[in-house]
Every structure is written in structure tokens, then in C-alpha cells.
Tab-separated table of C-alpha atoms and ligand atoms in Angstrom:
chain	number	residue	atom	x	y	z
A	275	UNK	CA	117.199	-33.444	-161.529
A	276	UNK	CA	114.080	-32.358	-164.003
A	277	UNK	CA	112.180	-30.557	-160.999
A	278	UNK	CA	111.987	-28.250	-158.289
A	279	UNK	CA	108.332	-27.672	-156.675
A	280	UNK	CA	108.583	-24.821	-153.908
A	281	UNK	CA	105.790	-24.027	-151.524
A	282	UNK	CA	105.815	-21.330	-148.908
A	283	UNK	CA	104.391	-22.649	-145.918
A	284	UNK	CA	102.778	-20.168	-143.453
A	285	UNK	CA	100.818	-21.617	-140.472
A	286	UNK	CA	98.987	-24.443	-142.948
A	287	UNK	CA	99.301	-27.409	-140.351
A	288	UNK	CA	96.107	-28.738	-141.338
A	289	UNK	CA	96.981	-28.873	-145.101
A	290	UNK	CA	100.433	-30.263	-145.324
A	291	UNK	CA	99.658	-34.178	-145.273
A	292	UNK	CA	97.209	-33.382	-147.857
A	293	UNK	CA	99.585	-31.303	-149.667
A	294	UNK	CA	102.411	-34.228	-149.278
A	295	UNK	CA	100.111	-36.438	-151.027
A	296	UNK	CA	98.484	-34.644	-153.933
A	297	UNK	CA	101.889	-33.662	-155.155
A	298	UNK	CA	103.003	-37.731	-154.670
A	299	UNK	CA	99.695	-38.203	-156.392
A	300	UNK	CA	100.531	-36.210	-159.127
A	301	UNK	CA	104.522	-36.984	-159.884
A	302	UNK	CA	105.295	-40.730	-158.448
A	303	UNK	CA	104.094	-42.424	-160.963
A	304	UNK	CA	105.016	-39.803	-163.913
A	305	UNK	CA	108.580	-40.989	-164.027
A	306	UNK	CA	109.470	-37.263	-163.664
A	307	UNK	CA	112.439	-36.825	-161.237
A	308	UNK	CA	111.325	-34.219	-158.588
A	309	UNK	CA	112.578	-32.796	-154.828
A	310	UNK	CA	109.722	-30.689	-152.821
A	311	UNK	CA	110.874	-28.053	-151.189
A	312	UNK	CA	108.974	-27.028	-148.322
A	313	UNK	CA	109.584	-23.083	-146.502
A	314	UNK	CA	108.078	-22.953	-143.526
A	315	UNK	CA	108.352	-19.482	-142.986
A	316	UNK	CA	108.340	-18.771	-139.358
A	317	UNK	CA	105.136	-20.779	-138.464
A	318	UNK	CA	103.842	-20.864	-135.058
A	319	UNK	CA	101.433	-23.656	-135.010
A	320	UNK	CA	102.660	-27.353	-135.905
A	321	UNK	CA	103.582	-26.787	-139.542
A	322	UNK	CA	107.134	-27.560	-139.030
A	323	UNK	CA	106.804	-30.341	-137.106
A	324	UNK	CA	104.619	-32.037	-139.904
A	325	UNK	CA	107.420	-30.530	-142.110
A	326	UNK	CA	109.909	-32.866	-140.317
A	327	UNK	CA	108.118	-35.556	-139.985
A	328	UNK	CA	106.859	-35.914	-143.835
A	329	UNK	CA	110.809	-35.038	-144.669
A	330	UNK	CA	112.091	-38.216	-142.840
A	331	UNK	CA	109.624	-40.530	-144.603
A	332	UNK	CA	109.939	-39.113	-148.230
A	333	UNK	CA	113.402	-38.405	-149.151
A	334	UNK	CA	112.554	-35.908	-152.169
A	335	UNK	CA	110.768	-33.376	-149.262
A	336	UNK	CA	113.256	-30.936	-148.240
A	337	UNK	CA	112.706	-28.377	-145.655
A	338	UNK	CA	113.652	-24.988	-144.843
A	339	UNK	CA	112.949	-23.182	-141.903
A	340	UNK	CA	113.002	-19.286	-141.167
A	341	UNK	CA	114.176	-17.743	-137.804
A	342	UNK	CA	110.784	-15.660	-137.983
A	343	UNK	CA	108.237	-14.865	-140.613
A	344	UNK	CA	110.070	-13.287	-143.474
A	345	UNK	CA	106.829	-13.155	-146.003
A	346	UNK	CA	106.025	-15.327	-149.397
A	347	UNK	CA	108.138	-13.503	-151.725
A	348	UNK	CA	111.336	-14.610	-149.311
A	349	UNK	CA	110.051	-17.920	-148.361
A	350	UNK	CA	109.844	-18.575	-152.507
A	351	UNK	CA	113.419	-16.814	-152.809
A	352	UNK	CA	114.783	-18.635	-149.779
A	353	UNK	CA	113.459	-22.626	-152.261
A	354	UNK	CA	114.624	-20.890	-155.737
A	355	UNK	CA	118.212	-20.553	-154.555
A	356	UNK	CA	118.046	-24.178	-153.044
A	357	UNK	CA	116.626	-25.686	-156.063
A	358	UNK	CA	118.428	-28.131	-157.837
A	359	UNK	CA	116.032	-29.403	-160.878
A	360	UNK	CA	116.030	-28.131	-164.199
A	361	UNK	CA	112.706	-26.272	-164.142
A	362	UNK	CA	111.362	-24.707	-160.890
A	363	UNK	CA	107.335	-24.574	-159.900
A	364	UNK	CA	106.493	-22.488	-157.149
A	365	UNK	CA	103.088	-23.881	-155.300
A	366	UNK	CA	100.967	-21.970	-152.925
A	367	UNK	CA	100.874	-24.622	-149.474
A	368	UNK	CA	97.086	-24.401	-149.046
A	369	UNK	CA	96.406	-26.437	-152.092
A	370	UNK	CA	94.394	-23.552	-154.103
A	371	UNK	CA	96.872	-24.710	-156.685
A	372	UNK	CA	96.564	-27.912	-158.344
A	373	UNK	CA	99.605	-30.255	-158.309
A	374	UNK	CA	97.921	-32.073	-160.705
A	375	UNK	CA	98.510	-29.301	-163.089
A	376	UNK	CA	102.356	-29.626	-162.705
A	377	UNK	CA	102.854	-32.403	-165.436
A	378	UNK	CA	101.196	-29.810	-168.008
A	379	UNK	CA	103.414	-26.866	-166.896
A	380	UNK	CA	106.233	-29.151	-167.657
A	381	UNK	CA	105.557	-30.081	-171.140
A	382	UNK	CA	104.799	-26.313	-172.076
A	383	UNK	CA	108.373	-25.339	-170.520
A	384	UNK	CA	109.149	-27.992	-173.116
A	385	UNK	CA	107.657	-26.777	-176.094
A	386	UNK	CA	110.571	-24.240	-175.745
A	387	UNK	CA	109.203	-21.361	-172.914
A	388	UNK	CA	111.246	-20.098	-170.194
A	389	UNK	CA	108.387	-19.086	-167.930
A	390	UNK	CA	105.331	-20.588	-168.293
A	391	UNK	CA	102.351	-18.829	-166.322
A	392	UNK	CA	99.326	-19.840	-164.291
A	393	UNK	CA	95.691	-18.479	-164.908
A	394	UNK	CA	93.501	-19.217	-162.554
A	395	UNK	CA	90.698	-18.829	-165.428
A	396	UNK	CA	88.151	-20.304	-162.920
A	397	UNK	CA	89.427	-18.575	-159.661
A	398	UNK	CA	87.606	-19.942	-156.311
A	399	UNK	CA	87.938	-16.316	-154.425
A	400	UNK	CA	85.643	-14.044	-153.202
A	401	UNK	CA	84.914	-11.204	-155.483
A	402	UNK	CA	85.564	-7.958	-153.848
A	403	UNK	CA	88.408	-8.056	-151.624
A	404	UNK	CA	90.326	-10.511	-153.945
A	405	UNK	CA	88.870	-11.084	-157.025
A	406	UNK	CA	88.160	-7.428	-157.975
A	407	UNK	CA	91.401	-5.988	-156.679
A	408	UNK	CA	93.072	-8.445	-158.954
A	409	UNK	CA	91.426	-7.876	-162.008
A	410	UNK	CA	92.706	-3.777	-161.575
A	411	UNK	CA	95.957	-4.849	-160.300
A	412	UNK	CA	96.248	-7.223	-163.621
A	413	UNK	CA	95.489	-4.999	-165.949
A	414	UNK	CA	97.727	-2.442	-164.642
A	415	UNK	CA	100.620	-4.594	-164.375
A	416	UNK	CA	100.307	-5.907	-167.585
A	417	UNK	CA	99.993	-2.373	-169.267
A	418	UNK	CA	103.238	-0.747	-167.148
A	419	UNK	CA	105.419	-4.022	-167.946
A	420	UNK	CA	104.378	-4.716	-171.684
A	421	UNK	CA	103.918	-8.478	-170.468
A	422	UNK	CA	100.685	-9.092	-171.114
A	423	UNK	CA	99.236	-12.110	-168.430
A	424	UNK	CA	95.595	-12.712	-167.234
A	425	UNK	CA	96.767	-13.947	-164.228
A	426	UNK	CA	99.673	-12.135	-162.421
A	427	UNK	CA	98.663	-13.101	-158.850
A	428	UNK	CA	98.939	-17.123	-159.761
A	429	UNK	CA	101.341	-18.807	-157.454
A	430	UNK	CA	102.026	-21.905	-159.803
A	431	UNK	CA	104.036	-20.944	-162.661
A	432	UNK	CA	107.433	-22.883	-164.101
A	433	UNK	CA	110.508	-21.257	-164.494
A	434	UNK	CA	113.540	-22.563	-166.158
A	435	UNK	CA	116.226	-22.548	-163.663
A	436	UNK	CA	118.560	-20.318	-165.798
A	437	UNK	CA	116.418	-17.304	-165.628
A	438	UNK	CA	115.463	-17.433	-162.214
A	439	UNK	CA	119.526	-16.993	-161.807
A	440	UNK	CA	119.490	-13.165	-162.950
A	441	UNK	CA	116.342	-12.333	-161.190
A	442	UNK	CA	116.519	-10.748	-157.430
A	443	UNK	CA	113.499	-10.576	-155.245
A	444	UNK	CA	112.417	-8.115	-152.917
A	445	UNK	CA	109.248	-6.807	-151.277
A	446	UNK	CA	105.911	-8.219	-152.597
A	447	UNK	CA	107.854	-9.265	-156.173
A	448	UNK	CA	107.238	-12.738	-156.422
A	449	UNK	CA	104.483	-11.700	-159.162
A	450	UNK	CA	106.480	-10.163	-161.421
A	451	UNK	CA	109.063	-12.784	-161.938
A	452	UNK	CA	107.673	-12.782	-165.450
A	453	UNK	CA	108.121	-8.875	-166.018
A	454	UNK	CA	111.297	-9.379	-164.267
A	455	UNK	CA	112.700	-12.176	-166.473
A	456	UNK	CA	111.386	-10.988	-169.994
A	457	UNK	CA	113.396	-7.886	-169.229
A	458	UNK	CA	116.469	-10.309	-169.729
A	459	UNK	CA	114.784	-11.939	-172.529
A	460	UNK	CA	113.280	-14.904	-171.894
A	461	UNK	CA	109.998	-16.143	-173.586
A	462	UNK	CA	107.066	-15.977	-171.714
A	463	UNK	CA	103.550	-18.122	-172.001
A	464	UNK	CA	100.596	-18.573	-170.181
A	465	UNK	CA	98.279	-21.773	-169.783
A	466	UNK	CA	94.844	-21.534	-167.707
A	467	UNK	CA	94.810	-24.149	-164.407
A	468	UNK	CA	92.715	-25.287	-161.679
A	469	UNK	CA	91.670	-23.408	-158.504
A	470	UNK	CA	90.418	-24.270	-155.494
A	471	UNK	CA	88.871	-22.795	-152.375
A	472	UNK	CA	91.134	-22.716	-149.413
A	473	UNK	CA	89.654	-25.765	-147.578
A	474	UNK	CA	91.818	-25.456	-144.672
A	475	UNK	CA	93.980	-22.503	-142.474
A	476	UNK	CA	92.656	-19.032	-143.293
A	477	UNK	CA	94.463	-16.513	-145.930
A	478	UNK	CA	97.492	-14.745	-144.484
A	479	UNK	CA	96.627	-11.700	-146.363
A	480	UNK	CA	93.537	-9.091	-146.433
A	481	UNK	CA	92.756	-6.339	-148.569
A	482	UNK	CA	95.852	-4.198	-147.858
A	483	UNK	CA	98.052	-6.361	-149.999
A	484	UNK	CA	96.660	-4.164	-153.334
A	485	UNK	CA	98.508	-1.422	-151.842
A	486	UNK	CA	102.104	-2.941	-151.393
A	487	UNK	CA	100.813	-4.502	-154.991
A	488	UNK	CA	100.883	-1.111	-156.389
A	489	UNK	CA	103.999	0.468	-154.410
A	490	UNK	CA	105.810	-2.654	-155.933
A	491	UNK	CA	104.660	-2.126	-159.745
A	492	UNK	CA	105.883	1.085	-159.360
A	493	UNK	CA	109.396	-0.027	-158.446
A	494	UNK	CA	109.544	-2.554	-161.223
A	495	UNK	CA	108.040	-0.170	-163.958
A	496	UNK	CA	111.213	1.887	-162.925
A	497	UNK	CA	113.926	-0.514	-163.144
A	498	UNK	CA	112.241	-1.917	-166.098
A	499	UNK	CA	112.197	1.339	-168.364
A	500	UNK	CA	115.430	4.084	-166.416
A	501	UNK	CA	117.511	1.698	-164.238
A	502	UNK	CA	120.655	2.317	-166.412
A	503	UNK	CA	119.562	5.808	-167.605
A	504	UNK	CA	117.257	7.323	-164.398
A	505	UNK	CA	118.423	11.096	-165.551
A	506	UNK	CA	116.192	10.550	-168.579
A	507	UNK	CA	113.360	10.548	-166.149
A	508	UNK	CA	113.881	12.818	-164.054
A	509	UNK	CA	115.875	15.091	-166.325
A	510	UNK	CA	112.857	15.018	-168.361
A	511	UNK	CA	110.637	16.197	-166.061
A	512	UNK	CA	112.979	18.677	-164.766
A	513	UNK	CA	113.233	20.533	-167.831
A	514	UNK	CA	109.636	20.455	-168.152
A	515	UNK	CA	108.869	21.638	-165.151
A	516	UNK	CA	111.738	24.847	-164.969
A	517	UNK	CA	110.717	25.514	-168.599
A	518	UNK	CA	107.196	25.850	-166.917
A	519	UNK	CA	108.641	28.228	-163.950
A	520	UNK	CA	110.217	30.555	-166.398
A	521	UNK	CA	106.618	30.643	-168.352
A	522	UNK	CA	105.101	31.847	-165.096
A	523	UNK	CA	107.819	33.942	-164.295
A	524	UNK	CA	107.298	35.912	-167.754
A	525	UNK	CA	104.053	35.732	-167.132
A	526	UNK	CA	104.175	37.285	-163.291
A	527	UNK	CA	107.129	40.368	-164.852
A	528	UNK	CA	104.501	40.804	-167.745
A	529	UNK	CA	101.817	41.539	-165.397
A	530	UNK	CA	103.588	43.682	-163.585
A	531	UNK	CA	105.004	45.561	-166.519
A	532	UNK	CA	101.993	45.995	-168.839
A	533	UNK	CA	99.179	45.454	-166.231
A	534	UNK	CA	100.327	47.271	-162.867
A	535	UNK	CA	99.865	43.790	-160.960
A	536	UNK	CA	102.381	43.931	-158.178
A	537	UNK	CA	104.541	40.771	-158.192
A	538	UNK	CA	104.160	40.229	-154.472
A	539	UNK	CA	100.675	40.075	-154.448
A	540	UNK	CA	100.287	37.841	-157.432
A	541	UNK	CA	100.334	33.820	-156.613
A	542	UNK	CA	101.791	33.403	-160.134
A	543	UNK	CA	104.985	34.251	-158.339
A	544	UNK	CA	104.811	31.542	-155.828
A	545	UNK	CA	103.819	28.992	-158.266
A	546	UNK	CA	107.176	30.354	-160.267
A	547	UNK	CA	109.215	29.508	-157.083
A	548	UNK	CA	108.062	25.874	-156.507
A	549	UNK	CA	108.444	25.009	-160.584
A	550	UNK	CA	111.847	26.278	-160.323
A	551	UNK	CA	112.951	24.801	-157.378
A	552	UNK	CA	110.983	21.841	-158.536
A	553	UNK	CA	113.146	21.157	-161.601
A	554	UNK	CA	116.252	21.613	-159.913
A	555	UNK	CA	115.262	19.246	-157.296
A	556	UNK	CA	114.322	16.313	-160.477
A	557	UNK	CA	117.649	16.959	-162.300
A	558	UNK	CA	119.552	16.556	-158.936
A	559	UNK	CA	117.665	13.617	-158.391
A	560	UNK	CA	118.565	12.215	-162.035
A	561	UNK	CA	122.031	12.804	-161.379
A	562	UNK	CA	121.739	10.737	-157.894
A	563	UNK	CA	120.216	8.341	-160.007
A	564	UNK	CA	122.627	8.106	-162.377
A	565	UNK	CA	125.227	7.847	-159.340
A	566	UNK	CA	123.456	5.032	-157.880
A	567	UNK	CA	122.488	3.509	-161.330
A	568	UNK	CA	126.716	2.251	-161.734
A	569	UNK	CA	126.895	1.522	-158.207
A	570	UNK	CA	124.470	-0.798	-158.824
A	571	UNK	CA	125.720	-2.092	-161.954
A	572	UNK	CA	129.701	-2.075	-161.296
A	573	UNK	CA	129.699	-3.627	-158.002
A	574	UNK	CA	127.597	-6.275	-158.878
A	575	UNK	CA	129.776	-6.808	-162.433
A	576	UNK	CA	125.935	-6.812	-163.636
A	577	UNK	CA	126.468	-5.645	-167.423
A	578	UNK	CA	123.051	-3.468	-168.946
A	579	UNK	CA	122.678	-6.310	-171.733
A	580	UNK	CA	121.801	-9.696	-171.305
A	581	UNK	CA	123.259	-12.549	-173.657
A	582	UNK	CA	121.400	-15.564	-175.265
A	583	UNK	CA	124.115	-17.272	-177.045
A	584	UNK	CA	127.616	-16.898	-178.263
A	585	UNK	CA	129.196	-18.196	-181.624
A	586	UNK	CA	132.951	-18.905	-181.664
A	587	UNK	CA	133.660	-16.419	-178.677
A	588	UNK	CA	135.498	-19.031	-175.741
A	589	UNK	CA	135.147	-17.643	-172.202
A	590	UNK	CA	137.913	-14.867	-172.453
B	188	LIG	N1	102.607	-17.483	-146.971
B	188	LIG	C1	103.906	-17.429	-146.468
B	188	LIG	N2	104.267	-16.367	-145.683
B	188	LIG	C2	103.406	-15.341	-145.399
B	188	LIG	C3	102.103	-15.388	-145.951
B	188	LIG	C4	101.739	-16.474	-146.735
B	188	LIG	O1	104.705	-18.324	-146.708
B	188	LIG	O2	103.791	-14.413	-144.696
B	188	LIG	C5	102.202	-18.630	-147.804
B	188	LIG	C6	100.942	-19.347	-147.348
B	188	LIG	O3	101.217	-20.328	-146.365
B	188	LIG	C7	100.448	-19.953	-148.620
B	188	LIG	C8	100.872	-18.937	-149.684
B	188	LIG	O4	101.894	-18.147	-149.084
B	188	LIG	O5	101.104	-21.170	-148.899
B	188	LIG	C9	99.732	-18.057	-150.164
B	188	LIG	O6	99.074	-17.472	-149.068
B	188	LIG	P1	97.477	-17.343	-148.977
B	188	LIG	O7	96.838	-18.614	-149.404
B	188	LIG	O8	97.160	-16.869	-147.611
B	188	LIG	O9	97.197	-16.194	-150.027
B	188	LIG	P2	95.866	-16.029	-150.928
B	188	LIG	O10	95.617	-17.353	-151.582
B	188	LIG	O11	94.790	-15.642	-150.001
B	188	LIG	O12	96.233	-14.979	-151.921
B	189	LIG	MG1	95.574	-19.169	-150.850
């Protein structure tokens, strides 16, 4: 099969025909060979239902549905591990994206990408508890991953299926798939689409979603940069920070000795205290790390390199 579309669906009853029909619109007559796969992720209204229904006339709809609402980045996770095509496009299911845009995404996967990226150059939000919060949350994700994107936030992207294999998700991570997968090496692009205003169903998420956005970069700027060597993070600072104590621990006996400053009543000394114990705390916590770090690895059988191809080496 050439293509997987997967949409989260999240209380969008009023969309899905339309939905159903813009992406026939789009592929039927393209000769591409597709399957939609629809995650209704815990719903209460009628989306699944409509799910049903639309599955039982349309053989290429499949249908997933959660126990209770798990969130986007596990209703995506939940249709990239039942995916079948060759490339996979997650959709947003309020029709914001275009599935018109699909055939495009395609031929640029083509031209020899392995993610290919939406920008929503002309993005139909309101400015300042979407728009604004992006443009911050954008540029810091694209200086702390070295992946340089206008348009993290952009549901509609295509993936080749092969990278989405190495790639876990957790939390709010469906954005940085990209980050993610250029850590193992693949080549990413971006290509500007169409955006819509949400014409039906309201937005599942308000302006607290910046936060998790941020809490999230911070875990992936960490795997990214110390997962196999954490101690050379925290080590680092740990040194820094004891080599600091001892300074104000010269500093505090100094005092005393050439000054007359008693050591208990000078706050140098407490600051001494908390910088030592502070560096012994990071180093422990490097060597947890570290611990934890070929846990991770070794149980998994994960190696800390990723291969692209191998020359007269058979499977051994
Ligand atoms: N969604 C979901 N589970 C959730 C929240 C949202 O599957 O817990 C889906 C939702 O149905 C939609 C997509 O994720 O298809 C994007 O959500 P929304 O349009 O509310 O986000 P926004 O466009 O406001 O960023
Ligand atoms: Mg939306």
C-alpha cells in the first residue's frame, strides 16, 4: 500500500462526513492506493458511531477506538503502529488541514525526504492564545533541536514508514517527530500548506498546552544531546558548582583569617554548604543517569548508532 492518512478524532461528530469526503475528494481519483485510519479517541458525542458507519461503506476507512480519552499524541501513535502504506500522513479531524494538500506531500517524500513538514504559512488561528504562543514555542524548538521548521505545531506532515519505526511517543511529542527522527538520521523538509478555520466542534485545547509544550522540549533536548552520556551533564555542572563551593569556602576561612569575620555569622558559609552539597547531588544524579541510560539501551537491544545502509555485511 503507498499510504497511510491518520486522524485523531476527538468529539468532531459534526466534521467527519465532511472529513470522509474531502479526503475521497482528494485521493479517489489520484490512482494513489490509500487506507484512512480514523482514532476516535474516547469520544463522547456520536463520533464513533459516524466512525462505523462511514467504515462499512468505504472499505479503505479503518477505525480505532480508545477505552477513554488517551490525548492526540496516543491517538496518532495508536494509527502509526496500524499503518500499513509506505508513507504515513497524520491529519488533524477538524479539517484545519487540507487533504487536498496530501498529493503534494507525497511527491516531496518522493523527491527523496523522509519527513516532509507542514507550514501552515497562512495559519487561520487567533493570534494570542495560539498564534503567538506558537511563534515562541517554534523558535525555541527549532533552536534546542538544531531542526530548523517554521511550523512545528502542523498536524499534516508525511513520514516514511521506516522512520516512524525507531521513534517512541510519549506526552505532548507528536511535534517533534521531526527532531525525533533526524536524531536517527533521516532527511527532513518542509513545504508551506493550506489552513483553515475550525468550521465545526470547538478546539480541545486552550492556552495551557504552551506549558506541557515546553516541559516536553525539555525532555527531548535531553535525550537528544546526554541520553547515552547524562554524567556529562550533570557531571559538568557538578564540578562547576563544588569548584564554586570551595571558592566560597576560601573565601568565608579568608575572611575569617585576615579580616576577623566570624564564619558563623557570615552567609558566605551557607552559600558554601548548598554549592557543595549541590555538586554532589548533580554527580550522583549523572551516575543515576548513566545507570538508567543502559537500562534503557540494553533491554531494549536499542544500539546508540543508527544505520543507513550496509555493503557486503549479510544479517549475522
Ligand atoms: N484530539 C484528540 N484527542 C484529544 C484532543 C484532540 O484526538 O484529546 C484531536 C482533535 O479531534 C483534532 C486534533 O486532535 O482532530 C487537533 O485538535 P484541535 O483542533 O482541537 O487542536 P488545535 O487545532 O486547536 O490546535
Ligand atoms: Mg484544530
Amino acid at each position: 500500500m503507498e499510504l497511510s492518512i491518520v486522524v485523531p478524532i476527538y468529539n468532531e461528530e459534526e466534521t467527519i462526513p465532511h472529513l470522509h469526503a474531502r479526503v475521497s475528494d482528494a485521493l479517489v481519483g489520484s490512482g494513489i492506493d490509500y487506507e484512512l485510519i480514523l482514532v476516535d479517541d474516547g469520544s463522547s458525542d456520536g463520533s464513533f458511531a459516524l466512525l462505523r458507519e462511514i467504515a462499512q461503506q468505504d472499505r479503505r476507512v479503518k477505525v480505532i477506538r480508545f477505552r477513554r480519552n488517551f490525548g492526540q499524541t496516543a491517538a496518532m501513535a495508536a494509527g502509526f503502529d496500524a499503518a500499513r502504506g509506505r508513507v504515513i500522513v497524520p491529519m488533524d479531524g477538524d479539517l484545519q488541514n487540507d487533504p487536498a494538500d496530501i498529493p503534494m506531500l507525497l511527491a516531496t517524500i518522493d523527491e527523496g525526504y523522509d519527513v516532509v513538514s507542514g507550514w501552515r504559512k497562512d495559519r487561520q488561528d487567533t493570534f494570542v492564545n495560539r498564534r503567538l504562543p506558537s511563534i515562541i514555542a517554534n523558535a525555541l524548538i527549532s533552536r534546542m533541536t538544531g531542526v530548523h521548521l517554521h511550523d512545528y505545531g502542523c498536524t499534516l506532515k508525511a513520514y516514511r514508514r521506516e522512520v516512524l519505526d525507531g521513534v517512541n511517543l510519549y506526552g505532548e511529542m507528536h511535534r517533534f517527530v521531526p527532531a525525533l527522527a533526524s536524531q536517527v538520521g533521516a532527511r527532513v523538509t518542509e513545504i508551506p500548506v493550506r489552513h483553515h478555520a475550525r468550521l465545526y466542534g470547538t478546539s480541545k485545547y486552550g492556552i495551557s498546552r504552551t506549558m506541557r509544550v515546553v516541559l516536553d522540549l525539555m525532555t527531548v533536548k535531553f535525550l537528544l544531546t546526554y541520553s547515552t552520556k547524562p554524567i556529562q551533564l550533570f557531571g559538568k555542572w557538578g564540578i562547576y558548582t563544588i569548584l564554586a563551593g570551595f571558592l566560597t569556602g576560601g573565601l568565608t576561612l579568608s575572611m575569617k583569617l585576615f579580616e576577623g569575620m566570624s564564619m558563623n555569622r557570615n552567609p558566605l558559609l551557607i552559600l558554601t554548604a548548598f554549592l557543595l552539597f549541590g555538586g554532589v547531588q548533580f554527580i550522583a544524579l549523572g551516575l543515576l543517569g548513566e545507570v538508567n541510560a543502559r537500562t534503557y539501551h540494553e533491554s531494549q537491544g536499542k544500539p546508540i548508532y543508527v544505520v543507513r545502509e550496509k555493503i557486503n555485511l549479510d544479517e549475522r
